[in-house]
CSV table of C-alpha atoms and ligand atoms in Angstrom, one decimal:
chain,number,residue,atom,x,y,z
A,51,MET,CA,-40.3,56.0,-22.3
A,52,GLY,CA,-40.3,59.7,-21.3
A,53,TYR,CA,-44.9,59.2,-20.8
A,54,ASP,CA,-44.6,61.5,-17.8
A,55,LYS,CA,-43.6,64.3,-19.8
A,56,LEU,CA,-46.2,66.4,-21.1
A,57,ILE,CA,-47.5,66.8,-24.7
A,58,PHE,CA,-45.3,70.4,-24.5
A,59,ASP,CA,-42.1,68.0,-23.8
A,60,ILE,CA,-42.7,66.7,-26.7
A,61,SER,CA,-43.7,68.8,-29.3
A,62,GLN,CA,-41.0,69.4,-32.9
A,63,GLU,CA,-41.4,71.4,-34.8
A,64,GLY,CA,-43.0,71.0,-38.2
A,65,ARG,CA,-44.8,67.9,-36.9
A,66,LYS,CA,-48.2,67.7,-37.6
A,67,GLY,CA,-51.1,65.3,-36.8
A,68,TYR,CA,-53.8,66.4,-39.2
A,69,THR,CA,-53.9,67.7,-43.0
A,70,LEU,CA,-57.2,70.1,-44.3
A,71,PRO,CA,-59.1,69.7,-47.5
A,72,HIS,CA,-58.4,71.2,-50.4
A,73,SER,CA,-60.7,74.4,-50.2
A,74,GLU,CA,-62.7,75.5,-53.6
A,75,PHE,CA,-61.9,79.6,-51.9
A,76,SER,CA,-59.9,81.4,-53.2
A,77,ARG,CA,-57.2,82.8,-49.8
A,78,LYS,CA,-58.8,85.9,-48.2
A,79,SER,CA,-56.4,87.4,-45.7
A,80,LEU,CA,-57.7,89.2,-42.6
A,81,ASP,CA,-56.6,92.3,-41.5
A,82,ASP,CA,-54.1,93.0,-39.7
A,83,VAL,CA,-55.1,93.8,-36.7
A,84,TYR,CA,-57.3,90.8,-36.3
A,85,LEU,CA,-54.3,88.5,-36.8
A,86,ARG,CA,-51.3,87.9,-34.1
A,87,ASP,CA,-47.7,88.4,-33.3
A,88,ASP,CA,-46.0,85.5,-32.6
A,89,CYS,CA,-47.9,82.0,-33.1
A,90,PRO,CA,-49.9,80.7,-29.9
A,91,GLY,CA,-47.3,78.0,-28.9
A,92,LEU,CA,-49.6,74.7,-29.5
A,93,PRO,CA,-47.6,71.6,-29.2
A,94,GLU,CA,-46.7,70.0,-32.6
A,95,VAL,CA,-47.6,66.6,-32.7
A,96,SER,CA,-48.1,63.6,-34.7
A,97,GLU,CA,-51.7,61.6,-33.8
A,98,LEU,CA,-50.3,59.1,-32.4
A,99,ASP,CA,-48.7,61.1,-30.3
A,100,VAL,CA,-51.8,62.6,-28.9
A,101,VAL,CA,-53.4,59.7,-28.6
A,102,ARG,CA,-51.4,58.0,-26.3
A,103,HIS,CA,-50.4,61.3,-24.2
A,104,PHE,CA,-54.3,61.0,-23.4
A,105,THR,CA,-55.0,57.3,-22.7
A,106,ASN,CA,-51.5,57.7,-20.2
A,107,VAL,CA,-53.2,60.3,-18.7
A,108,SER,CA,-56.1,59.2,-18.2
A,109,PHE,CA,-54.5,55.7,-16.7
A,110,LYS,CA,-53.1,58.6,-13.6
A,111,ASN,CA,-57.3,59.2,-13.1
A,112,PHE,CA,-59.5,57.6,-10.9
A,113,GLY,CA,-62.6,57.3,-12.8
A,114,ILE,CA,-65.9,55.0,-12.3
A,115,GLU,CA,-64.8,52.9,-15.5
A,116,LYS,CA,-61.3,52.3,-13.6
A,117,GLY,CA,-63.4,50.9,-10.2
A,118,PHE,CA,-65.3,50.8,-7.4
A,119,TYR,CA,-66.0,54.7,-6.5
A,120,PRO,CA,-68.1,53.5,-2.6
A,121,LEU,CA,-68.6,57.7,-2.0
A,122,GLY,CA,-70.6,58.4,0.6
A,123,SER,CA,-73.0,61.4,0.5
A,124,CYS,CA,-72.3,61.7,-3.5
A,125,THR,CA,-73.8,58.9,-5.6
A,126,MET,CA,-71.2,58.2,-7.7
A,127,LYS,CA,-72.8,55.0,-9.8
A,128,TYR,CA,-72.4,54.3,-13.3
A,129,ASN,CA,-74.5,56.0,-15.9
A,130,PRO,CA,-75.9,54.3,-19.1
A,131,LYS,CA,-73.4,55.2,-21.5
A,132,ILE,CA,-77.0,55.5,-24.5
A,133,ASN,CA,-78.4,58.6,-22.6
A,134,GLN,CA,-75.3,60.2,-23.3
A,135,ASP,CA,-75.7,58.9,-27.4
A,136,ILE,CA,-78.7,60.0,-27.3
A,137,ALA,CA,-78.1,63.3,-25.4
A,138,ASN,CA,-76.0,63.6,-29.0
A,139,MET,CA,-77.8,62.9,-31.7
A,140,PRO,CA,-77.7,65.8,-34.1
A,141,GLY,CA,-81.7,67.2,-33.8
A,142,PHE,CA,-80.7,68.0,-30.0
A,143,SER,CA,-77.6,69.2,-29.6
A,144,GLN,CA,-77.5,70.8,-33.2
A,145,ILE,CA,-80.2,72.7,-32.0
A,146,HIS,CA,-79.6,76.5,-31.3
A,147,PRO,CA,-81.8,78.2,-28.0
A,148,TYR,CA,-82.8,81.8,-29.9
A,149,GLN,CA,-84.2,79.5,-32.9
A,150,PRO,CA,-88.1,79.8,-32.4
A,151,LEU,CA,-90.8,77.7,-30.1
A,152,ASP,CA,-92.3,76.0,-33.0
A,153,THR,CA,-88.8,75.0,-34.5
A,154,VAL,CA,-87.8,73.1,-31.2
A,155,GLN,CA,-91.4,71.3,-30.0
A,156,GLY,CA,-89.5,68.0,-29.6
A,157,ILE,CA,-86.4,69.9,-26.8
A,158,LEU,CA,-89.8,71.8,-25.1
A,159,LYS,CA,-91.5,69.0,-24.8
A,160,ILE,CA,-89.0,66.5,-23.0
A,161,TYR,CA,-88.5,69.6,-20.6
A,162,ASP,CA,-92.3,69.2,-19.7
A,163,GLU,CA,-92.8,65.7,-19.0
A,164,THR,CA,-89.2,65.7,-17.4
A,165,GLN,CA,-90.9,68.2,-15.3
A,166,ARG,CA,-93.3,66.0,-15.0
A,167,MET,CA,-92.3,63.0,-14.3
A,168,LEU,CA,-89.6,64.6,-11.1
A,169,SER,CA,-92.9,65.8,-9.8
A,170,GLU,CA,-94.3,63.1,-9.3
A,171,ILE,CA,-90.8,60.7,-8.5
A,172,SER,CA,-90.8,63.7,-5.7
A,173,GLY,CA,-94.5,64.8,-4.8
A,174,LEU,CA,-93.6,68.1,-5.6
A,175,HIS,CA,-96.2,70.5,-8.2
A,176,THR,CA,-94.3,72.2,-10.3
A,177,TYR,CA,-90.4,71.6,-11.7
A,178,SER,CA,-88.1,74.4,-13.4
A,179,LEU,CA,-85.4,72.7,-14.5
A,180,ASN,CA,-83.2,75.4,-15.2
A,181,PRO,CA,-80.5,76.0,-12.3
A,182,TYR,CA,-76.6,73.9,-13.3
A,183,ALA,CA,-76.5,72.2,-10.4
A,184,GLY,CA,-76.6,71.0,-6.6
A,185,ALA,CA,-75.5,73.7,-4.9
A,186,HIS,CA,-77.3,76.3,-8.1
A,187,GLY,CA,-80.6,75.0,-7.1
A,188,GLU,CA,-80.8,75.0,-2.9
A,189,LEU,CA,-79.3,78.9,-3.8
A,190,VAL,CA,-83.1,79.1,-5.9
A,191,GLY,CA,-85.5,77.4,-3.3
A,192,LEU,CA,-83.7,80.2,-0.8
A,193,MET,CA,-84.2,82.9,-2.9
A,194,ILE,CA,-87.6,81.3,-3.2
A,195,ILE,CA,-88.6,80.4,0.8
A,196,LYS,CA,-87.0,85.1,0.8
A,197,ALA,CA,-89.8,86.0,-1.9
A,198,TYR,CA,-92.4,84.0,-0.3
A,199,HIS,CA,-92.1,85.7,3.1
A,200,GLU,CA,-91.8,89.5,1.5
A,201,SER,CA,-94.6,88.4,-1.2
A,202,ARG,CA,-96.2,88.5,3.0
A,203,ASN,CA,-94.5,91.5,3.8
A,204,ASP,CA,-93.0,89.6,6.2
A,205,PHE,CA,-89.2,90.4,6.4
A,206,ASN,CA,-87.9,89.8,9.8
A,207,ARG,CA,-87.9,85.7,8.8
A,208,THR,CA,-83.9,85.9,8.1
A,209,LYS,CA,-82.7,82.8,9.4
A,210,ILE,CA,-82.3,78.9,8.4
A,211,ILE,CA,-82.3,76.5,10.5
A,212,VAL,CA,-79.5,73.6,9.1
A,213,PRO,CA,-78.6,70.7,11.1
A,214,ASP,CA,-75.1,69.9,12.1
A,215,ALA,CA,-74.8,66.6,10.0
A,216,ALA,CA,-76.3,68.6,6.9
A,217,HIS,CA,-74.1,68.4,3.6
A,218,GLY,CA,-71.3,71.6,3.6
A,219,THR,CA,-73.1,73.3,0.5
A,220,ASN,CA,-76.1,73.9,3.0
A,221,PRO,CA,-75.0,76.6,5.3
A,222,ALA,CA,-73.0,78.0,2.3
A,223,SER,CA,-75.8,78.6,-0.6
A,224,ALA,CA,-78.0,80.3,3.4
A,225,THR,CA,-74.3,82.7,3.7
A,226,VAL,CA,-74.8,83.4,0.0
A,227,CYS,CA,-78.3,84.3,-0.1
A,228,GLY,CA,-77.7,86.6,2.7
A,229,PHE,CA,-80.0,84.4,5.5
A,230,GLN,CA,-77.5,83.4,9.1
A,231,SER,CA,-77.7,79.5,9.5
A,232,VAL,CA,-79.1,78.3,13.1
A,233,GLU,CA,-77.9,74.8,13.7
A,234,VAL,CA,-79.3,72.3,15.2
A,235,LYS,CA,-77.5,69.0,16.7
A,236,SER,CA,-78.3,66.0,15.7
A,237,ASN,CA,-79.0,63.1,17.6
A,238,ARG,CA,-76.4,60.8,17.5
A,239,ASP,CA,-77.8,58.9,14.6
A,240,GLY,CA,-78.1,61.4,13.0
A,241,SER,CA,-81.7,62.8,13.1
A,242,VAL,CA,-82.7,65.8,13.9
A,243,SER,CA,-83.0,66.9,17.5
A,244,VAL,CA,-86.7,67.8,18.5
A,245,GLU,CA,-86.3,69.1,21.8
A,246,ASP,CA,-83.5,72.0,19.8
A,247,LEU,CA,-85.1,72.4,16.9
A,248,LYS,CA,-88.1,73.7,18.6
A,249,SER,CA,-85.8,75.5,20.5
A,250,VAL,CA,-84.7,77.7,17.9
A,251,LEU,CA,-88.6,78.2,16.0
A,252,GLY,CA,-89.8,81.3,16.3
A,253,ASP,CA,-91.1,84.5,13.8
A,254,ASP,CA,-87.2,85.2,12.5
A,255,ILE,CA,-87.1,81.4,10.9
A,256,ALA,CA,-87.6,81.2,7.2
A,257,GLY,CA,-87.2,78.2,7.1
A,258,ILE,CA,-85.3,74.7,7.5
A,259,MET,CA,-83.3,72.9,4.5
A,260,LEU,CA,-82.8,68.9,5.3
A,261,THR,CA,-81.7,65.9,3.8
A,262,ASN,CA,-84.4,62.3,4.6
A,263,PRO,CA,-82.2,59.8,5.0
A,264,ASN,CA,-80.1,61.8,6.4
A,265,THR,CA,-76.4,61.7,5.8
A,266,LEU,CA,-75.6,58.6,8.2
A,267,GLY,CA,-78.5,57.3,5.9
A,268,MET,CA,-80.9,57.1,8.4
A,269,PHE,CA,-84.5,57.7,8.1
A,270,GLU,CA,-85.8,60.7,10.0
A,271,LYS,CA,-88.4,59.2,11.5
A,272,ASP,CA,-89.8,62.2,12.8
A,273,ILE,CA,-90.5,64.4,9.8
A,274,LEU,CA,-93.9,64.7,9.6
A,275,GLU,CA,-93.5,66.6,13.5
A,276,ILE,CA,-90.6,68.1,12.4
A,277,ALA,CA,-92.7,69.5,9.7
A,278,LYS,CA,-95.3,70.5,11.5
A,279,LEU,CA,-93.5,72.8,14.3
A,280,VAL,CA,-91.2,74.3,11.3
A,281,HIS,CA,-94.8,75.0,9.6
A,282,GLU,CA,-96.5,76.5,12.6
A,283,ALA,CA,-94.4,78.9,13.3
A,284,GLY,CA,-94.4,79.8,9.6
A,285,GLY,CA,-91.3,78.6,8.1
A,286,LEU,CA,-90.9,76.7,5.1
A,287,LEU,CA,-89.3,73.3,4.3
A,288,TYR,CA,-86.6,72.8,2.0
A,289,TYR,CA,-85.4,69.2,1.3
A,290,ASP,CA,-82.0,68.7,0.0
A,291,GLY,CA,-82.4,66.3,-2.8
A,292,ALA,CA,-78.9,65.7,-4.1
A,293,ASN,CA,-79.4,61.8,-3.4
A,294,LEU,CA,-81.9,60.4,-4.7
A,295,ASN,CA,-81.3,57.0,-5.4
A,296,PRO,CA,-82.7,55.5,-1.5
A,297,ILE,CA,-86.5,56.4,-2.2
A,298,LEU,CA,-86.9,55.9,-6.1
A,299,GLY,CA,-91.0,55.5,-6.2
A,300,LYS,CA,-91.1,54.7,-2.3
A,301,VAL,CA,-91.4,57.6,-0.8
A,302,ARG,CA,-91.3,61.4,-1.8
A,303,PRO,CA,-90.2,64.7,0.2
A,304,GLY,CA,-93.8,66.6,-1.4
A,305,ASP,CA,-95.6,63.8,1.4
A,306,MET,CA,-92.9,64.2,4.7
A,307,GLY,CA,-94.5,67.8,4.2
A,308,PHE,CA,-91.7,69.7,2.0
A,309,ASP,CA,-92.2,72.7,0.4
A,310,ILE,CA,-89.3,73.1,-2.0
A,311,MET,CA,-86.4,70.8,-2.9
A,312,HIS,CA,-83.6,70.3,-5.7
A,313,ILE,CA,-83.0,67.0,-7.4
A,314,ASN,CA,-79.3,66.7,-8.5
A,315,LEU,CA,-79.6,65.2,-11.6
A,316,HIS,CA,-76.4,64.7,-11.8
A,317,LYS,CA,-76.2,62.7,-9.2
A,318,THR,CA,-79.4,60.1,-9.8
A,319,PHE,CA,-80.1,60.2,-13.4
A,320,SER,CA,-77.7,59.0,-15.7
A,321,THR,CA,-75.0,62.3,-15.9
A,322,PRO,CA,-71.9,60.9,-14.7
A,323,HIS,CA,-70.0,64.0,-11.8
A,324,GLY,CA,-66.9,65.2,-10.9
A,325,GLY,CA,-64.8,66.8,-13.1
A,326,GLY,CA,-67.0,69.7,-13.1
A,327,GLY,CA,-70.2,69.1,-14.7
A,328,PRO,CA,-72.2,69.8,-16.8
A,329,GLY,CA,-75.0,69.1,-14.1
A,330,SER,CA,-78.3,70.1,-13.2
A,331,GLY,CA,-80.1,70.1,-10.2
A,332,PRO,CA,-83.4,71.3,-11.6
A,333,VAL,CA,-86.2,72.5,-8.3
A,334,GLY,CA,-89.4,71.7,-7.7
A,335,VAL,CA,-91.8,73.5,-5.3
A,336,THR,CA,-95.8,73.0,-4.3
A,337,LYS,CA,-98.5,74.8,-5.7
A,338,ALA,CA,-98.8,77.8,-3.8
A,339,LEU,CA,-94.5,78.2,-4.6
A,340,ALA,CA,-94.8,77.7,-8.3
A,341,PRO,CA,-95.2,81.3,-9.5
A,342,PHE,CA,-91.7,82.2,-7.5
A,343,LEU,CA,-90.4,79.5,-9.7
A,344,PRO,CA,-87.3,81.0,-12.5
A,345,GLN,CA,-88.1,80.6,-16.4
A,346,PRO,CA,-88.4,79.1,-18.0
A,347,VAL,CA,-91.1,76.9,-16.5
A,348,ILE,CA,-92.0,74.4,-19.9
A,349,ARG,CA,-96.2,74.4,-20.4
A,350,LYS,CA,-98.3,72.1,-23.0
A,351,VAL,CA,-101.4,74.7,-23.9
A,352,ASN,CA,-103.6,73.5,-26.9
A,353,ASP,CA,-100.6,70.8,-28.0
A,354,THR,CA,-98.2,73.6,-27.9
A,355,TYR,CA,-95.3,73.2,-26.0
A,356,THR,CA,-94.5,76.9,-24.5
A,357,ILE,CA,-92.6,79.0,-22.4
A,358,ASP,CA,-95.5,79.6,-19.6
A,359,ASP,CA,-93.5,83.4,-18.5
A,360,HIS,CA,-95.4,85.5,-17.7
A,361,VAL,CA,-95.7,84.9,-14.4
A,362,ILE,CA,-94.6,88.7,-12.7
A,363,ASP,CA,-93.5,87.0,-8.7
A,364,SER,CA,-90.9,84.2,-10.6
A,365,LEU,CA,-87.2,84.8,-10.1
A,366,GLY,CA,-86.9,85.3,-14.1
A,367,GLN,CA,-83.5,83.1,-15.2
A,368,ILE,CA,-81.0,81.0,-13.1
A,369,SER,CA,-78.6,80.3,-15.8
A,370,HIS,CA,-78.6,80.8,-19.6
A,371,PHE,CA,-81.2,80.0,-21.7
A,372,TYR,CA,-82.6,76.7,-20.9
A,373,GLY,CA,-80.5,75.5,-18.2
A,374,ASN,CA,-78.3,72.1,-19.3
A,375,ILE,CA,-80.5,70.7,-21.4
A,376,GLY,CA,-78.2,67.8,-22.0
A,377,VAL,CA,-78.3,66.4,-19.2
A,378,ALA,CA,-82.3,66.7,-18.5
A,379,ILE,CA,-82.6,64.5,-21.8
A,380,LYS,CA,-80.3,62.0,-19.5
A,381,ALA,CA,-82.7,62.4,-17.1
A,382,TYR,CA,-85.5,61.6,-19.7
A,383,ALA,CA,-84.1,58.8,-21.1
A,384,TYR,CA,-83.1,57.3,-17.6
A,385,ILE,CA,-86.4,57.2,-16.7
A,386,LEU,CA,-88.2,56.0,-19.4
A,387,SER,CA,-86.1,53.9,-20.2
A,388,ASN,CA,-86.5,52.1,-16.2
A,389,GLY,CA,-90.6,53.4,-16.2
A,390,LYS,CA,-92.8,53.4,-13.2
A,391,GLU,CA,-92.3,49.5,-12.6
A,392,HIS,CA,-88.3,49.6,-12.4
A,393,LEU,CA,-87.1,53.0,-10.8
A,394,PRO,CA,-88.0,51.7,-6.8
A,395,GLU,CA,-86.0,48.6,-7.3
A,396,ILE,CA,-83.0,51.3,-7.7
A,397,ALA,CA,-83.7,52.2,-4.1
A,398,ALA,CA,-84.2,48.5,-3.4
A,399,PHE,CA,-80.9,47.5,-4.8
A,400,SER,CA,-79.1,51.0,-3.5
A,401,VAL,CA,-80.2,49.9,0.4
A,402,LEU,CA,-79.3,46.7,0.2
A,403,ASN,CA,-76.0,47.2,-0.8
A,404,ALA,CA,-75.2,49.9,1.7
A,405,ASN,CA,-76.7,46.9,4.5
A,406,TYR,CA,-74.5,44.0,3.1
A,407,ILE,CA,-71.3,45.6,3.7
A,408,LYS,CA,-72.4,47.4,6.6
A,409,GLU,CA,-73.6,43.4,8.1
A,410,SER,CA,-69.9,42.4,6.3
A,411,LEU,CA,-67.8,44.5,7.6
A,412,LYS,CA,-69.2,45.5,11.6
A,413,ASP,CA,-67.1,43.6,13.6
A,414,LEU,CA,-63.6,45.4,12.8
A,415,TYR,CA,-65.0,49.0,12.4
A,416,LEU,CA,-67.0,51.3,14.8
A,417,LEU,CA,-69.8,50.7,14.0
A,418,PRO,CA,-71.3,53.8,15.9
A,419,VAL,CA,-75.2,53.5,14.7
A,420,GLU,CA,-76.8,50.1,15.0
A,421,GLY,CA,-80.1,49.0,12.4
A,422,VAL,CA,-81.2,49.6,9.1
A,423,CYS,CA,-79.6,51.8,7.3
A,424,LYS,CA,-80.7,53.7,3.9
A,425,HIS,CA,-78.3,54.2,0.8
A,426,GLU,CA,-75.1,55.1,3.2
A,427,PHE,CA,-73.8,54.4,6.4
A,428,VAL,CA,-71.0,55.5,8.0
A,429,PHE,CA,-67.7,54.3,10.6
A,430,ASP,CA,-65.9,56.0,13.1
A,431,GLY,CA,-62.6,54.0,12.0
A,432,LEU,CA,-61.1,50.6,12.7
A,433,LYS,CA,-62.2,49.3,15.7
A,434,ASP,CA,-59.3,48.6,17.0
A,435,LYS,CA,-58.2,51.5,17.7
A,436,SER,CA,-54.3,50.6,19.5
A,437,THR,CA,-52.6,50.0,16.1
A,438,GLY,CA,-53.1,54.1,15.4
A,439,VAL,CA,-54.1,53.3,11.8
A,440,THR,CA,-56.8,55.9,10.6
A,441,THR,CA,-59.1,56.7,7.9
A,442,LEU,CA,-56.9,58.3,6.3
A,443,ASP,CA,-54.8,55.6,6.4
A,444,VAL,CA,-57.5,52.9,5.5
A,445,ALA,CA,-58.8,55.6,2.3
A,446,LYS,CA,-55.1,55.3,1.1
A,447,ARG,CA,-54.9,51.6,1.3
A,448,LEU,CA,-57.9,51.3,-0.8
A,449,LEU,CA,-56.0,53.4,-3.3
A,450,ASP,CA,-53.2,50.2,-3.6
A,451,TYR,CA,-56.0,48.1,-4.2
A,452,ASP,CA,-58.1,50.0,-6.5
A,453,VAL,CA,-61.0,51.2,-4.7
A,454,HIS,CA,-61.3,55.1,-4.8
A,455,PRO,CA,-61.8,56.4,-1.0
A,456,PRO,CA,-65.1,56.9,-0.1
A,457,THR,CA,-65.8,60.0,2.2
A,458,ILE,CA,-63.4,60.2,5.4
A,459,TYR,CA,-63.7,63.2,8.5
A,460,PHE,CA,-67.9,63.9,7.6
A,461,PRO,CA,-69.5,63.4,9.0
A,462,LEU,CA,-68.4,66.0,11.7
A,463,LEU,CA,-70.2,63.8,14.4
A,464,TYR,CA,-67.5,61.2,15.2
A,465,LYS,CA,-63.6,61.5,15.4
A,466,GLU,CA,-62.8,58.5,12.4
A,467,SER,CA,-66.1,58.6,9.8
A,468,LEU,CA,-65.4,56.4,7.1
A,469,MET,CA,-68.3,56.6,4.6
A,470,ILE,CA,-69.8,54.1,2.4
A,471,GLU,CA,-72.0,54.9,-0.2
A,472,PRO,CA,-72.0,51.8,-2.9
A,473,VAL,CA,-75.0,52.5,-4.9
A,474,GLU,CA,-77.3,49.9,-7.1
A,475,THR,CA,-75.1,49.1,-9.7
A,476,GLU,CA,-72.6,47.0,-8.3
A,477,SER,CA,-72.5,43.5,-9.1
A,478,LYS,CA,-72.4,41.4,-5.0
A,479,GLN,CA,-69.0,40.3,-6.8
A,480,THR,CA,-68.1,44.0,-6.7
A,481,ILE,CA,-68.7,43.9,-3.0
A,482,ASP,CA,-68.0,41.1,-1.6
A,483,GLN,CA,-64.3,42.4,-3.1
A,484,PHE,CA,-64.7,45.3,-1.8
A,485,ILE,CA,-65.6,43.7,1.8
A,486,ALA,CA,-63.1,41.0,1.0
A,487,ILE,CA,-60.2,44.7,0.5
A,488,MET,CA,-61.5,46.2,3.5
A,489,ARG,CA,-61.1,42.9,5.7
A,490,THR,CA,-57.5,42.2,4.4
A,491,ILE,CA,-56.5,46.1,5.3
A,492,ALA,CA,-58.0,45.9,9.0
A,493,GLN,CA,-55.4,42.8,9.5
A,494,GLU,CA,-52.9,44.3,7.7
A,495,ALA,CA,-53.9,47.1,10.1
A,496,LYS,CA,-53.5,44.8,13.3
A,497,ASP,CA,-50.2,42.7,11.6
A,498,THR,CA,-47.9,45.4,10.1
A,499,PRO,CA,-49.7,49.3,10.7
A,500,GLU,CA,-46.1,50.5,9.5
A,501,LEU,CA,-47.7,49.8,5.7
A,502,VAL,CA,-51.0,50.7,6.0
A,503,LYS,CA,-49.4,54.4,7.4
A,504,ASN,CA,-47.3,54.7,4.4
A,505,ALA,CA,-49.7,53.3,1.5
A,506,PRO,CA,-50.2,54.4,-0.6
A,507,TYR,CA,-47.9,52.9,-3.1
A,508,ASN,CA,-49.1,52.6,-6.5
A,509,THR,CA,-50.5,55.8,-7.6
A,510,VAL,CA,-48.8,58.0,-9.3
A,511,VAL,CA,-47.7,60.0,-6.7
A,512,LYS,CA,-47.4,59.3,-3.2
A,513,ARG,CA,-49.5,60.3,-0.2
A,514,LEU,CA,-49.5,64.3,-0.1
A,515,ASP,CA,-48.4,66.4,2.7
A,516,GLU,CA,-51.9,67.9,2.8
A,517,ALA,CA,-50.5,70.9,5.1
A,518,LEU,CA,-47.9,71.9,2.6
A,519,ALA,CA,-50.0,71.6,-0.4
A,520,ALA,CA,-52.7,73.8,0.9
A,521,ARG,CA,-49.9,75.7,2.1
A,522,LYS,CA,-47.2,76.3,-1.1
A,523,PRO,CA,-48.9,75.0,-4.1
A,524,ILE,CA,-47.3,74.4,-7.3
A,525,VAL,CA,-49.9,74.8,-10.0
A,526,LYS,CA,-47.4,75.1,-12.3
A,527,TYR,CA,-45.3,72.3,-13.9
A,528,LYS,CA,-42.4,74.3,-14.0
A,529,ASP,CA,-42.3,75.4,-11.1
A,530,LEU,CA,-41.6,71.5,-10.5
A,531,GLU,CA,-37.9,71.7,-11.5
B,714,PLP,C1,-73.4,66.5,-4.3
B,714,PLP,C2,-74.6,67.4,-2.6
B,714,PLP,C3,-74.9,68.8,-2.9
B,714,PLP,C4,-74.6,70.0,-4.3
B,714,PLP,O1,-74.5,69.1,-5.7
B,714,PLP,P1,-73.5,70.0,-6.5
B,714,PLP,O2,-74.4,69.8,-8.2
B,714,PLP,O3,-72.6,69.4,-6.2
B,714,PLP,O4,-73.6,71.4,-6.3
B,714,PLP,C5,-75.7,68.7,-2.2
B,714,PLP,N1,-76.3,68.5,-1.3
B,714,PLP,C6,-75.7,67.2,-0.8
B,714,PLP,C7,-76.5,66.4,-0.2
B,714,PLP,C8,-74.8,66.2,-1.6
B,714,PLP,O5,-74.3,65.0,-1.9
């Protein structure tokens, strides 16, 4: 039926999918300078053509609405639609960033309360909701670390410590901020090697970036000692809070000794992510660092919400206006609808689900670190290495079973890393189904390895030649012909 065609290919001259209402106003022509010389070249199609086109395009994609998404290190969970509806309410969606503050007291109240709820959840004193994303928050945090040292006339601290298992954005943000990143080795369980840490600490260290539980989903048991050592050396501790699921209502980075952190509202707090945003990466700091936070920080003064803009040390604005307010509204609605009583259940179920999968598959997949994990864990590929079936093959084969592939070949600690984070929103039935599929694939790898090595078969495109795709990307439809 030609559903693979572009919408431009089904265009028929003169076909329309709209009618404009009769105008009561007389026509007025624009000056010639504002008129185009030729038509914009838009497809001319009916409403039904448009509906079919976008519906068919959506079938080609994979999303959380379509199937299970066990993507480690990235918290891809279901986000309740009601929070989106709330953010879309006209009172929120139609306010203007230049409106006088006395006409937007409602949204300022939401900002103030969201800042304070994130403080309570994380144990850090003050938040700014200004940054747009996790990596953006990291950059802000590092700028604060820099500003802090410089405010004390300490200009020697040019290095940031980043463990080798860290998310790639950590060393990247350090570089963008003008720091040199210094790698510390992880122990085999992904925890920071305290001995290695001691060997790099000195008066050139500005701080350390950590996530806890770490990338292998293991809780950093030496965190208090690490915090003490870094502080004694004059450095600050940055917490990468992109995925806060595993610790919600259980432990707080502020209590572990962290000075600065960001939180990805678009991972933990009810905004979908992937596909380019919008996101939000609020940054929280200790009381001592609060003056450096980017604006606007909202405050309640005598029953009126206002922007706390009298802070001379502030980094200023880091994004437009208030940041992505729709994302903040969704987080606010999500936190309040769960309430203090139920937030800890998010942590409990995400940890339970991860451990259940890990224990149910470790006879067939190689588990490098035994013991209770938090929200995620890593296999080092299939246990039976004689089949030649790799982690890449397993990930591709999962697509045939309508499961999104997990994160693979990260962290770099193992050769065949396959990282699974099931999250708390999946039912036991879905998780059992996933376990059954993983077991089937392990059996296929044994019986018919070629079947797995050539997967996927049921997707729109088959296995890509990744080297060719990177070297000679075809980015225009016309180039396919
Ligand atoms: C996703 C993620 C980031 C980056 O967040 P973005 O919003 O994509 O910039 C940083 N650290 C960790 C651990 C993450 O999972």
